[in-house]
C-alpha positions as protocol buffer text, in pm:
chain_id: "A"
residue {
  index: 1
  type: UNK
  ca { x: -9284 y: -4675 z: 279 }
}
residue {
  index: 2
  type: UNK
  ca { x: -8910 y: -4665 z: 347 }
}
residue {
  index: 3
  type: UNK
  ca { x: -8788 y: -4316 z: 436 }
}
residue {
  index: 4
  type: UNK
  ca { x: -8526 y: -4165 z: 205 }
}
residue {
  index: 5
  type: UNK
  ca { x: -8218 y: -4006 z: 362 }
}
residue {
  index: 6
  type: UNK
  ca { x: -8188 y: -3694 z: 145 }
}
residue {
  index: 7
  type: UNK
  ca { x: -7881 y: -3563 z: 325 }
}
residue {
  index: 8
  type: UNK
  ca { x: -7682 y: -3878 z: 255 }
}
residue {
  index: 9
  type: UNK
  ca { x: -7784 y: -3885 z: -112 }
}
residue {
  index: 10
  type: UNK
  ca { x: -7684 y: -3523 z: -159 }
}
residue {
  index: 11
  type: UNK
  ca { x: -7355 y: -3586 z: 16 }
}
residue {
  index: 12
  type: UNK
  ca { x: -7290 y: -3884 z: -211 }
}
residue {
  index: 13
  type: UNK
  ca { x: -7342 y: -3669 z: -518 }
}
residue {
  index: 14
  type: UNK
  ca { x: -7091 y: -3405 z: -409 }
}
residue {
  index: 15
  type: UNK
  ca { x: -6739 y: -3444 z: -551 }
}
residue {
  index: 16
  type: UNK
  ca { x: -6471 y: -3530 z: -296 }
}
residue {
  index: 17
  type: UNK
  ca { x: -6268 y: -3241 z: -162 }
}
residue {
  index: 18
  type: UNK
  ca { x: -5925 y: -3231 z: -327 }
}
residue {
  index: 19
  type: UNK
  ca { x: -5625 y: -3130 z: -117 }
}
residue {
  index: 20
  type: UNK
  ca { x: -5465 y: -2949 z: -409 }
}
residue {
  index: 21
  type: UNK
  ca { x: -5789 y: -2776 z: -511 }
}
residue {
  index: 22
  type: UNK
  ca { x: -5841 y: -2659 z: -153 }
}
residue {
  index: 23
  type: UNK
  ca { x: -5480 y: -2536 z: -140 }
}
residue {
  index: 24
  type: UNK
  ca { x: -5529 y: -2351 z: -470 }
}
residue {
  index: 25
  type: UNK
  ca { x: -5838 y: -2173 z: -334 }
}
residue {
  index: 26
  type: UNK
  ca { x: -5642 y: -2063 z: -27 }
}
residue {
  index: 27
  type: UNK
  ca { x: -5354 y: -1947 z: -246 }
}
residue {
  index: 28
  type: UNK
  ca { x: -5567 y: -1729 z: -475 }
}
residue {
  index: 29
  type: UNK
  ca { x: -5720 y: -1559 z: -169 }
}
residue {
  index: 30
  type: UNK
  ca { x: -5372 y: -1440 z: -72 }
}
residue {
  index: 31
  type: UNK
  ca { x: -5323 y: -1118 z: -271 }
}
residue {
  index: 32
  type: UNK
  ca { x: -4947 y: -1099 z: -216 }
}
residue {
  index: 33
  type: UNK
  ca { x: -4904 y: -1459 z: -328 }
}
residue {
  index: 34
  type: UNK
  ca { x: -5111 y: -1393 z: -641 }
}
residue {
  index: 35
  type: UNK
  ca { x: -4902 y: -1084 z: -715 }
}
residue {
  index: 36
  type: UNK
  ca { x: -4585 y: -1287 z: -669 }
}
residue {
  index: 37
  type: UNK
  ca { x: -4718 y: -1562 z: -895 }
}
residue {
  index: 38
  type: UNK
  ca { x: -4809 y: -1306 z: -1162 }
}
residue {
  index: 39
  type: UNK
  ca { x: -4458 y: -1158 z: -1156 }
}
residue {
  index: 40
  type: UNK
  ca { x: -4299 y: -1505 z: -1172 }
}
residue {
  index: 41
  type: UNK
  ca { x: -4517 y: -1602 z: -1470 }
}
residue {
  index: 42
  type: UNK
  ca { x: -4432 y: -1272 z: -1643 }
}
residue {
  index: 43
  type: UNK
  ca { x: -4059 y: -1323 z: -1587 }
}
residue {
  index: 44
  type: UNK
  ca { x: -4088 y: -1680 z: -1716 }
}
residue {
  index: 45
  type: UNK
  ca { x: -4264 y: -1552 z: -2029 }
}
residue {
  index: 46
  type: UNK
  ca { x: -3989 y: -1295 z: -2078 }
}
residue {
  index: 47
  type: UNK
  ca { x: -3722 y: -1562 z: -2030 }
}
residue {
  index: 48
  type: UNK
  ca { x: -3877 y: -1781 z: -2301 }
}
residue {
  index: 49
  type: UNK
  ca { x: -3996 y: -1526 z: -2557 }
}
residue {
  index: 50
  type: UNK
  ca { x: -3822 y: -1202 z: -2459 }
}
residue {
  index: 51
  type: UNK
  ca { x: -3517 y: -1228 z: -2686 }
}
residue {
  index: 52
  type: UNK
  ca { x: -3749 y: -1234 z: -2991 }
}
residue {
  index: 53
  type: UNK
  ca { x: -3943 y: -931 z: -2866 }
}
residue {
  index: 54
  type: UNK
  ca { x: -3656 y: -696 z: -2783 }
}
residue {
  index: 55
  type: UNK
  ca { x: -3582 y: -414 z: -3029 }
}
residue {
  index: 56
  type: UNK
  ca { x: -3205 y: -486 z: -3034 }
}
residue {
  index: 57
  type: UNK
  ca { x: -2973 y: -781 z: -3011 }
}
residue {
  index: 58
  type: UNK
  ca { x: -2799 y: -795 z: -2673 }
}
residue {
  index: 59
  type: UNK
  ca { x: -2456 y: -792 z: -2846 }
}
residue {
  index: 60
  type: UNK
  ca { x: -2525 y: -510 z: -3094 }
}
residue {
  index: 61
  type: UNK
  ca { x: -2294 y: -215 z: -3030 }
}
residue {
  index: 62
  type: UNK
  ca { x: -2343 y: 147 z: -3130 }
}
residue {
  index: 63
  type: UNK
  ca { x: -2048 y: 360 z: -3024 }
}
residue {
  index: 64
  type: UNK
  ca { x: -2238 y: 674 z: -3124 }
}
residue {
  index: 65
  type: UNK
  ca { x: -2503 y: 598 z: -2859 }
}
residue {
  index: 66
  type: UNK
  ca { x: -2282 y: 521 z: -2560 }
}
residue {
  index: 67
  type: UNK
  ca { x: -2409 y: 573 z: -2204 }
}
residue {
  index: 68
  type: UNK
  ca { x: -2740 y: 724 z: -2308 }
}
residue {
  index: 69
  type: UNK
  ca { x: -3008 y: 783 z: -2046 }
}
residue {
  index: 70
  type: UNK
  ca { x: -3339 y: 593 z: -2067 }
}
residue {
  index: 71
  type: UNK
  ca { x: -3556 y: 708 z: -2356 }
}
residue {
  index: 72
  type: UNK
  ca { x: -3821 y: 580 z: -2594 }
}
residue {
  index: 73
  type: UNK
  ca { x: -3547 y: 445 z: -2821 }
}
residue {
  index: 74
  type: UNK
  ca { x: -3370 y: 270 z: -2533 }
}
residue {
  index: 75
  type: UNK
  ca { x: -3607 y: 205 z: -2242 }
}
residue {
  index: 76
  type: UNK
  ca { x: -3326 y: 136 z: -1991 }
}
residue {
  index: 77
  type: UNK
  ca { x: -3060 y: 341 z: -2169 }
}
residue {
  index: 78
  type: UNK
  ca { x: -2733 y: 213 z: -2316 }
}
residue {
  index: 79
  type: UNK
  ca { x: -2403 y: 101 z: -2167 }
}
residue {
  index: 80
  type: UNK
  ca { x: -2044 y: 209 z: -2238 }
}
residue {
  index: 81
  type: UNK
  ca { x: -2040 y: 11 z: -2564 }
}
residue {
  index: 82
  type: UNK
  ca { x: -2374 y: 144 z: -2685 }
}
residue {
  index: 83
  type: UNK
  ca { x: -2558 y: -181 z: -2618 }
}
residue {
  index: 84
  type: UNK
  ca { x: -2925 y: -162 z: -2529 }
}
residue {
  index: 85
  type: UNK
  ca { x: -2957 y: -225 z: -2155 }
}
residue {
  index: 86
  type: UNK
  ca { x: -3323 y: -333 z: -2181 }
}
residue {
  index: 87
  type: UNK
  ca { x: -3233 y: -609 z: -2429 }
}
residue {
  index: 88
  type: UNK
  ca { x: -2950 y: -724 z: -2203 }
}
residue {
  index: 89
  type: UNK
  ca { x: -3173 y: -729 z: -1895 }
}
residue {
  index: 90
  type: UNK
  ca { x: -3431 y: -934 z: -2087 }
}
residue {
  index: 91
  type: UNK
  ca { x: -3169 y: -1184 z: -2199 }
}
residue {
  index: 92
  type: UNK
  ca { x: -3032 y: -1186 z: -1845 }
}
residue {
  index: 93
  type: UNK
  ca { x: -3377 y: -1304 z: -1734 }
}
residue {
  index: 94
  type: UNK
  ca { x: -3331 y: -1613 z: -1949 }
}
residue {
  index: 95
  type: UNK
  ca { x: -2987 y: -1672 z: -1796 }
}
residue {
  index: 96
  type: UNK
  ca { x: -3128 y: -1638 z: -1444 }
}
residue {
  index: 97
  type: UNK
  ca { x: -3422 y: -1872 z: -1510 }
}
residue {
  index: 98
  type: UNK
  ca { x: -3212 y: -2136 z: -1684 }
}
residue {
  index: 99
  type: UNK
  ca { x: -2962 y: -2141 z: -1399 }
}
residue {
  index: 100
  type: UNK
  ca { x: -3234 y: -2137 z: -1131 }
}
residue {
  index: 101
  type: UNK
  ca { x: -3442 y: -2416 z: -1288 }
}
residue {
  index: 102
  type: UNK
  ca { x: -3152 y: -2645 z: -1375 }
}
residue {
  index: 103
  type: UNK
  ca { x: -2970 y: -2596 z: -1045 }
}
residue {
  index: 104
  type: UNK
  ca { x: -3288 y: -2638 z: -839 }
}
residue {
  index: 105
  type: UNK
  ca { x: -3388 y: -2950 z: -1035 }
}
residue {
  index: 106
  type: UNK
  ca { x: -3048 y: -3113 z: -979 }
}
residue {
  index: 107
  type: UNK
  ca { x: -3041 y: -3011 z: -612 }
}
residue {
  index: 108
  type: UNK
  ca { x: -3395 y: -3137 z: -550 }
}
residue {
  index: 109
  type: UNK
  ca { x: -3323 y: -3468 z: -724 }
}
residue {
  index: 110
  type: UNK
  ca { x: -3013 y: -3526 z: -511 }
}
residue {
  index: 111
  type: UNK
  ca { x: -3172 y: -3400 z: -189 }
}
residue {
  index: 112
  type: UNK
  ca { x: -3498 y: -3594 z: -224 }
}
residue {
  index: 113
  type: UNK
  ca { x: -3319 y: -3918 z: -315 }
}
residue {
  index: 114
  type: UNK
  ca { x: -3066 y: -3904 z: -32 }
}
residue {
  index: 115
  type: UNK
  ca { x: -3307 y: -3757 z: 225 }
}
residue {
  index: 116
  type: UNK
  ca { x: -3583 y: -4009 z: 156 }
}
residue {
  index: 117
  type: UNK
  ca { x: -3346 y: -4305 z: 167 }
}
residue {
  index: 118
  type: UNK
  ca { x: -3174 y: -4178 z: 482 }
}
residue {
  index: 119
  type: UNK
  ca { x: -3501 y: -4126 z: 665 }
}
residue {
  index: 120
  type: UNK
  ca { x: -3652 y: -4454 z: 549 }
}
residue {
  index: 121
  type: UNK
  ca { x: -3360 y: -4691 z: 607 }
}
residue {
  index: 122
  type: UNK
  ca { x: -3190 y: -4511 z: 898 }
}
residue {
  index: 123
  type: UNK
  ca { x: -2887 y: -4665 z: 1064 }
}
residue {
  index: 124
  type: UNK
  ca { x: -2540 y: -4628 z: 912 }
}
residue {
  index: 125
  type: UNK
  ca { x: -2671 y: -4498 z: 580 }
}
residue {
  index: 126
  type: UNK
  ca { x: -2866 y: -4223 z: 757 }
}
residue {
  index: 127
  type: UNK
  ca { x: -2562 y: -4120 z: 964 }
}
residue {
  index: 128
  type: UNK
  ca { x: -2337 y: -4117 z: 656 }
}
residue {
  index: 129
  type: UNK
  ca { x: -2576 y: -3902 z: 451 }
}
residue {
  index: 130
  type: UNK
  ca { x: -2625 y: -3659 z: 738 }
}
residue {
  index: 131
  type: UNK
  ca { x: -2248 y: -3639 z: 784 }
}
residue {
  index: 132
  type: UNK
  ca { x: -2202 y: -3542 z: 418 }
}
residue {
  index: 133
  type: UNK
  ca { x: -2491 y: -3298 z: 451 }
}
residue {
  index: 134
  type: UNK
  ca { x: -2340 y: -3128 z: 756 }
}
residue {
  index: 135
  type: UNK
  ca { x: -1995 y: -3118 z: 595 }
}
residue {
  index: 136
  type: UNK
  ca { x: -2132 y: -2955 z: 280 }
}
residue {
  index: 137
  type: UNK
  ca { x: -2333 y: -2697 z: 476 }
}
residue {
  index: 138
  type: UNK
  ca { x: -2031 y: -2614 z: 694 }
}
residue {
  index: 139
  type: UNK
  ca { x: -1818 y: -2504 z: 396 }
}
residue {
  index: 140
  type: UNK
  ca { x: -1874 y: -2138 z: 294 }
}
residue {
  index: 141
  type: UNK
  ca { x: -2068 y: -2131 z: -32 }
}
residue {
  index: 142
  type: UNK
  ca { x: -1850 y: -1871 z: -200 }
}
residue {
  index: 143
  type: UNK
  ca { x: -1529 y: -2052 z: -108 }
}
residue {
  index: 144
  type: UNK
  ca { x: -1657 y: -2381 z: -249 }
}
residue {
  index: 145
  type: UNK
  ca { x: -1770 y: -2222 z: -575 }
}
residue {
  index: 146
  type: UNK
  ca { x: -1441 y: -2033 z: -618 }
}
residue {
  index: 147
  type: UNK
  ca { x: -1238 y: -2350 z: -558 }
}
residue {
  index: 148
  type: UNK
  ca { x: -1447 y: -2549 z: -809 }
}
residue {
  index: 149
  type: UNK
  ca { x: -1420 y: -2279 z: -1075 }
}
residue {
  index: 150
  type: UNK
  ca { x: -1050 y: -2218 z: -1019 }
}
residue {
  index: 151
  type: UNK
  ca { x: -972 y: -2591 z: -1024 }
}
residue {
  index: 152
  type: UNK
  ca { x: -1179 y: -2699 z: -1323 }
}
residue {
  index: 153
  type: UNK
  ca { x: -1226 y: -2404 z: -1558 }
}
residue {
  index: 154
  type: UNK
  ca { x: -866 y: -2388 z: -1686 }
}
residue {
  index: 155
  type: UNK
  ca { x: -828 y: -2761 z: -1770 }
}
residue {
  index: 156
  type: UNK
  ca { x: -1174 y: -2781 z: -1926 }
}
residue {
  index: 157
  type: UNK
  ca { x: -1108 y: -2471 z: -2139 }
}
residue {
  index: 158
  type: UNK
  ca { x: -769 y: -2609 z: -2244 }
}
residue {
  index: 159
  type: UNK
  ca { x: -930 y: -2941 z: -2341 }
}
residue {
  index: 160
  type: UNK
  ca { x: -1193 y: -2761 z: -2550 }
}
residue {
  index: 161
  type: UNK
  ca { x: -924 y: -2557 z: -2725 }
}
residue {
  index: 162
  type: UNK
  ca { x: -730 y: -2877 z: -2803 }
}
residue {
  index: 163
  type: UNK
  ca { x: -1046 y: -3035 z: -2943 }
}
residue {
  index: 164
  type: UNK
  ca { x: -1105 y: -2726 z: -3159 }
}
residue {
  index: 165
  type: UNK
  ca { x: -751 y: -2742 z: -3299 }
}
residue {
  index: 166
  type: UNK
  ca { x: -802 y: -3110 z: -3377 }
}
residue {
  index: 167
  type: UNK
  ca { x: -1151 y: -3089 z: -3530 }
}
residue {
  index: 168
  type: UNK
  ca { x: -1203 y: -2719 z: -3615 }
}
residue {
  index: 169
  type: UNK
  ca { x: -1554 y: -2758 z: -3475 }
}
residue {
  index: 170
  type: UNK
  ca { x: -1669 y: -2409 z: -3364 }
}
residue {
  index: 171
  type: UNK
  ca { x: -1868 y: -2564 z: -3079 }
}
residue {
  index: 172
  type: UNK
  ca { x: -1545 y: -2604 z: -2882 }
}
residue {
  index: 173
  type: UNK
  ca { x: -1486 y: -2229 z: -2897 }
}
residue {
  index: 174
  type: UNK
  ca { x: -1817 y: -2162 z: -2716 }
}
residue {
  index: 175
  type: UNK
  ca { x: -1677 y: -2129 z: -2365 }
}
residue {
  index: 176
  type: UNK
  ca { x: -2017 y: -2019 z: -2233 }
}
residue {
  index: 177
  type: UNK
  ca { x: -2096 y: -2390 z: -2194 }
}
residue {
  index: 178
  type: UNK
  ca { x: -1802 y: -2421 z: -1956 }
}
residue {
  index: 179
  type: UNK
  ca { x: -1941 y: -2132 z: -1749 }
}
residue {
  index: 180
  type: UNK
  ca { x: -2287 y: -2290 z: -1735 }
}
residue {
  index: 181
  type: UNK
  ca { x: -2147 y: -2635 z: -1655 }
}
residue {
  index: 182
  type: UNK
  ca { x: -1942 y: -2503 z: -1363 }
}
residue {
  index: 183
  type: UNK
  ca { x: -2226 y: -2281 z: -1239 }
}
residue {
  index: 184
  type: UNK
  ca { x: -2477 y: -2567 z: -1252 }
}
residue {
  index: 185
  type: UNK
  ca { x: -2243 y: -2813 z: -1086 }
}
residue {
  index: 186
  type: UNK
  ca { x: -2108 y: -2586 z: -813 }
}
residue {
  index: 187
  type: UNK
  ca { x: -2445 y: -2433 z: -722 }
}
residue {
  index: 188
  type: UNK
  ca { x: -2618 y: -2773 z: -716 }
}
residue {
  index: 189
  type: UNK
  ca { x: -2340 y: -2901 z: -490 }
}
residue {
  index: 190
  type: UNK
  ca { x: -2413 y: -2632 z: -231 }
}
residue {
  index: 191
  type: UNK
  ca { x: -2793 y: -2634 z: -272 }
}
residue {
  index: 192
  type: UNK
  ca { x: -2896 y: -2998 z: -213 }
}
residue {
  index: 193
  type: UNK
  ca { x: -2836 y: -3031 z: 168 }
}
residue {
  index: 194
  type: UNK
  ca { x: -3144 y: -2828 z: 281 }
}
residue {
  index: 195
  type: UNK
  ca { x: -3371 y: -3040 z: 61 }
}
residue {
  index: 196
  type: UNK
  ca { x: -3216 y: -3360 z: 199 }
}
residue {
  index: 197
  type: UNK
  ca { x: -3268 y: -3249 z: 560 }
}
residue {
  index: 198
  type: UNK
  ca { x: -3627 y: -3141 z: 490 }
}
residue {
  index: 199
  type: UNK
  ca { x: -3726 y: -3463 z: 316 }
}
residue {
  index: 200
  type: UNK
  ca { x: -3552 y: -3676 z: 579 }
}
residue {
  index: 201
  type: UNK
  ca { x: -3748 y: -3505 z: 855 }
}
residue {
  index: 202
  type: UNK
  ca { x: -4074 y: -3560 z: 666 }
}
residue {
  index: 203
  type: UNK
  ca { x: -3995 y: -3925 z: 601 }
}
residue {
  index: 204
  type: UNK
  ca { x: -3908 y: -3986 z: 967 }
}
residue {
  index: 205
  type: UNK
  ca { x: -4253 y: -3856 z: 1064 }
}
residue {
  index: 206
  type: UNK
  ca { x: -4433 y: -4059 z: 796 }
}
residue {
  index: 207
  type: UNK
  ca { x: -4260 y: -4398 z: 792 }
}
residue {
  index: 208
  type: UNK
  ca { x: -4430 y: -4517 z: 1115 }
}
residue {
  index: 209
  type: UNK
  ca { x: -4785 y: -4432 z: 1011 }
}
residue {
  index: 210
  type: UNK
  ca { x: -5044 y: -4708 z: 974 }
}
residue {
  index: 211
  type: UNK
  ca { x: -5071 y: -4699 z: 595 }
}
residue {
  index: 212
  type: UNK
  ca { x: -4693 y: -4750 z: 563 }
}
residue {
  index: 213
  type: UNK
  ca { x: -4708 y: -5040 z: 809 }
}
residue {
  index: 214
  type: UNK
  ca { x: -4998 y: -5188 z: 610 }
}
residue {
  index: 215
  type: UNK
  ca { x: -4801 y: -5154 z: 286 }
}
residue {
  index: 216
  type: UNK
  ca { x: -4511 y: -5343 z: 445 }
}
residue {
  index: 217
  type: UNK
  ca { x: -4750 y: -5612 z: 567 }
}
residue {
  index: 218
  type: UNK
  ca { x: -4881 y: -5655 z: 212 }
}
residue {
  index: 219
  type: UNK
  ca { x: -4527 y: -5731 z: 97 }
}
residue {
  index: 220
  type: UNK
  ca { x: -4462 y: -5415 z: -109 }
}
residue {
  index: 221
  type: UNK
  ca { x: -4098 y: -5343 z: -184 }
}
residue {
  index: 222
  type: UNK
  ca { x: -3915 y: -5057 z: -12 }
}
residue {
  index: 223
  type: UNK
  ca { x: -3884 y: -4874 z: -345 }
}
residue {
  index: 224
  type: UNK
  ca { x: -4258 y: -4895 z: -407 }
}
residue {
  index: 225
  type: UNK
  ca { x: -4340 y: -4781 z: -54 }
}
residue {
  index: 226
  type: UNK
  ca { x: -4106 y: -4483 z: -90 }
}
residue {
  index: 227
  type: UNK
  ca { x: -4237 y: -4380 z: -434 }
}
residue {
  index: 228
  type: UNK
  ca { x: -4610 y: -4444 z: -372 }
}
residue {
  index: 229
  type: UNK
  ca { x: -4671 y: -4363 z: -5 }
}
residue {
  index: 230
  type: UNK
  ca { x: -4387 y: -4170 z: 156 }
}
residue {
  index: 231
  type: UNK
  ca { x: -4246 y: -3921 z: -98 }
}
residue {
  index: 232
  type: UNK
  ca { x: -4592 y: -3802 z: -221 }
}
residue {
  index: 233
  type: UNK
  ca { x: -4697 y: -3729 z: 138 }
}
residue {
  index: 234
  type: UNK
  ca { x: -4377 y: -3531 z: 197 }
}
residue {
  index: 235
  type: UNK
  ca { x: -4419 y: -3320 z: -117 }
}
residue {
  index: 236
  type: UNK
  ca { x: -4607 y: -3024 z: 37 }
}
residue {
  index: 237
  type: UNK
  ca { x: -4321 y: -2870 z: 239 }
}
residue {
  index: 238
  type: UNK
  ca { x: -4086 y: -2952 z: -50 }
}
residue {
  index: 239
  type: UNK
  ca { x: -4292 y: -2741 z: -293 }
}
residue {
  index: 240
  type: UNK
  ca { x: -4266 y: -2445 z: -58 }
}
residue {
  index: 241
  type: UNK
  ca { x: -3891 y: -2495 z: -26 }
}
residue {
  index: 242
  type: UNK
  ca { x: -3846 y: -2526 z: -404 }
}
residue {
  index: 243
  type: UNK
  ca { x: -4033 y: -2200 z: -470 }
}
residue {
  index: 244
  type: UNK
  ca { x: -3800 y: -2020 z: -230 }
}
residue {
  index: 245
  type: UNK
  ca { x: -3501 y: -2210 z: -369 }
}
residue {
  index: 246
  type: UNK
  ca { x: -3563 y: -2077 z: -722 }
}
residue {
  index: 247
  type: UNK
  ca { x: -3535 y: -1720 z: -597 }
}
residue {
  index: 248
  type: UNK
  ca { x: -3228 y: -1807 z: -392 }
}
residue {
  index: 249
  type: UNK
  ca { x: -3063 y: -1967 z: -695 }
}
residue {
  index: 250
  type: UNK
  ca { x: -3117 y: -1649 z: -896 }
}
residue {
  index: 251
  type: UNK
  ca { x: -2958 y: -1440 z: -623 }
}
residue {
  index: 252
  type: UNK
  ca { x: -2665 y: -1682 z: -592 }
}
residue {
  index: 253
  type: UNK
  ca { x: -2603 y: -1682 z: -966 }
}
residue {
  index: 254
  type: UNK
  ca { x: -2608 y: -1303 z: -971 }
}
residue {
  index: 255
  type: UNK
  ca { x: -2376 y: -1288 z: -670 }
}
residue {
  index: 256
  type: UNK
  ca { x: -2126 y: -1528 z: -826 }
}
residue {
  index: 257
  type: UNK
  ca { x: -2139 y: -1345 z: -1160 }
}
residue {
  index: 258
  type: UNK
  ca { x: -2090 y: -1018 z: -972 }
}
residue {
  index: 259
  type: UNK
  ca { x: -1772 y: -1165 z: -822 }
}
residue {
  index: 260
  type: UNK
  ca { x: -1650 y: -1303 z: -1154 }
}
residue {
  index: 261
  type: UNK
  ca { x: -1698 y: -1674 z: -1085 }
}
residue {
  index: 262
  type: UNK
  ca { x: -2034 y: -1720 z: -1255 }
}
residue {
  index: 263
  type: UNK
  ca { x: -2153 y: -1654 z: -1610 }
}
residue {
  index: 264
  type: UNK
  ca { x: -1895 y: -1431 z: -1776 }
}
residue {
  index: 265
  type: UNK
  ca { x: -1942 y: -1162 z: -2046 }
}
residue {
  index: 266
  type: UNK
  ca { x: -2047 y: -1122 z: -2319 }
}
residue {
  index: 267
  type: UNK
  ca { x: -2340 y: -1342 z: -2206 }
}
residue {
  index: 268
  type: UNK
  ca { x: -2571 y: -1106 z: -2012 }
}
residue {
  index: 269
  type: UNK
  ca { x: -2629 y: -1187 z: -1647 }
}
residue {
  index: 270
  type: UNK
  ca { x: -2790 y: -963 z: -1389 }
}
residue {
  index: 271
  type: UNK
  ca { x: -2487 y: -1016 z: -1168 }
}
residue {
  index: 272
  type: UNK
  ca { x: -2222 y: -907 z: -1416 }
}
residue {
  index: 273
  type: UNK
  ca { x: -2443 y: -616 z: -1529 }
}
residue {
  index: 274
  type: UNK
  ca { x: -2469 y: -500 z: -1167 }
}
residue {
  index: 275
  type: UNK
  ca { x: -2093 y: -539 z: -1133 }
}
residue {
  index: 276
  type: UNK
  ca { x: -2033 y: -324 z: -1442 }
}
residue {
  index: 277
  type: UNK
  ca { x: -2291 y: -65 z: -1337 }
}
residue {
  index: 278
  type: UNK
  ca { x: -2147 y: -36 z: -987 }
}
residue {
  index: 279
  type: UNK
  ca { x: -1825 y: 110 z: -1125 }
}
residue {
  index: 280
  type: UNK
  ca { x: -1998 y: 404 z: -1291 }
}
residue {
  index: 281
  type: UNK
  ca { x: -2324 y: 436 z: -1097 }
}
residue {
  index: 282
  type: UNK
  ca { x: -2250 y: 794 z: -988 }
}
residue {
  index: 283
  type: UNK
  ca { x: -2239 y: 910 z: -1351 }
}
residue {
  index: 284
  type: UNK
  ca { x: -2473 y: 657 z: -1514 }
}
residue {
  index: 285
  type: UNK
  ca { x: -2709 y: 525 z: -1244 }
}
residue {
  index: 286
  type: UNK
  ca { x: -2936 y: 352 z: -1495 }
}
residue {
  index: 287
  type: UNK
  ca { x: -2667 y: 89 z: -1561 }
}
residue {
  index: 288
  type: UNK
  ca { x: -2696 y: -26 z: -1199 }
}
residue {
  index: 289
  type: UNK
  ca { x: -3063 y: 49 z: -1134 }
}
residue {
  index: 290
  type: UNK
  ca { x: -3212 y: -157 z: -1418 }
}
residue {
  index: 291
  type: UNK
  ca { x: -3064 y: -503 z: -1344 }
}
residue {
  index: 292
  type: UNK
  ca { x: -3074 y: -447 z: -966 }
}
residue {
  index: 293
  type: UNK
  ca { x: -3444 y: -354 z: -977 }
}
residue {
  index: 294
  type: UNK
  ca { x: -3536 y: -661 z: -1184 }
}
residue {
  index: 295
  type: UNK
  ca { x: -3334 y: -890 z: -955 }
}
residue {
  index: 296
  type: UNK
  ca { x: -3502 y: -738 z: -650 }
}
residue {
  index: 297
  type: UNK
  ca { x: -3846 y: -775 z: -808 }
}
residue {
  index: 298
  type: UNK
  ca { x: -3782 y: -1142 z: -887 }
}
residue {
  index: 299
  type: UNK
  ca { x: -3656 y: -1212 z: -535 }
}
residue {
  index: 300
  type: UNK
  ca { x: -3956 y: -1045 z: -370 }
}
residue {
  index: 301
  type: UNK
  ca { x: -4197 y: -1224 z: -605 }
}
residue {
  index: 302
  type: UNK
  ca { x: -4056 y: -1566 z: -520 }
}
residue {
  index: 303
  type: UNK
  ca { x: -4063 y: -1475 z: -150 }
}
residue {
  index: 304
  type: UNK
  ca { x: -4432 y: -1377 z: -166 }
}
residue {
  index: 305
  type: UNK
  ca { x: -4514 y: -1691 z: -365 }
}
residue {
  index: 306
  type: UNK
  ca { x: -4326 y: -1912 z: -119 }
}
residue {
  index: 307
  type: UNK
  ca { x: -4508 y: -1759 z: 179 }
}
residue {
  index: 308
  type: UNK
  ca { x: -4840 y: -1802 z: 2 }
}
residue {
  index: 309
  type: UNK
  ca { x: -4769 y: -2166 z: -80 }
}
residue {
  index: 310
  type: UNK
  ca { x: -4670 y: -2228 z: 280 }
}
residue {
  index: 311
  type: UNK
  ca { x: -5000 y: -2084 z: 405 }
}
residue {
  index: 312
  type: UNK
  ca { x: -5198 y: -2275 z: 141 }
}
residue {
  index: 313
  type: UNK
  ca { x: -5034 y: -2614 z: 199 }
}
residue {
  index: 314
  type: UNK
  ca { x: -4999 y: -2579 z: 576 }
}
residue {
  index: 315
  type: UNK
  ca { x: -5317 y: -2399 z: 689 }
}
residue {
  index: 316
  type: UNK
  ca { x: -5276 y: -2503 z: 1052 }
}
residue {
  index: 317
  type: UNK
  ca { x: -4925 y: -2361 z: 1073 }
}
residue {
  index: 318
  type: UNK
  ca { x: -5036 y: -2029 z: 924 }
}
residue {
  index: 319
  type: UNK
  ca { x: -5286 y: -1958 z: 1198 }
}
């Protein structure tokens, strides 16, 4: 009778270990990362559905209820125009998430494309991309954003006004789109270099591995090798960087709005709310405390989530 190898048959029946499943198990064991993920999911829910759940419209004014302290009627109080601060903070969450997601998506797309191509092809193209990367990172972020806004906002606004006079289409009077366009463009312009450097470093370490050499020997095109073998294997550190980049984008948007070069009133933004509250915080501290606390909570949540993802995707580096 032929002996049966029970251990091998049991091993064959077991499902293969998934890298992402293993990383998820490590992530959920990290309590701070889970807390950060819960806060991020809650803020995302508020950004999507919050404006329909708030008791007041963020533009509704009540001059008889100006500068009221927090109460059951107004959870975060009211501002100097009688607007509900809670409703404005909730709508500011949508502004922060839209800016963070769009800016990060654009920056990642530019950074991954340029970084992967620079690391894979090398030579003159690599040196040129790294030169542009270093030049962009050497310019102060605030200076670059101010120059872009000061240079482009006036002509774009004038063009929209001319189009309104010609067509009477009310869309051209919605200057908020100009603010978002300039914020997205300027912030993406200063945010892509770190992603490019990260992906380039990953590609440089991967392009000489045996499976890439085998793919070349099989005659696969450079584009297919990049998309199928190199970029997917460089995605782990990029996910960690993106999670931190979302929080950074929120802080940058708030900082630029605070300085008057971001999203301008009446559209609520945590930055311009903090700027308004800072002028009267000694008399009405709730106007500063509410948006500042939510911004701080979001920043800490993304930081905890980023650290947890780093430990989950890079277990050797976390030891």
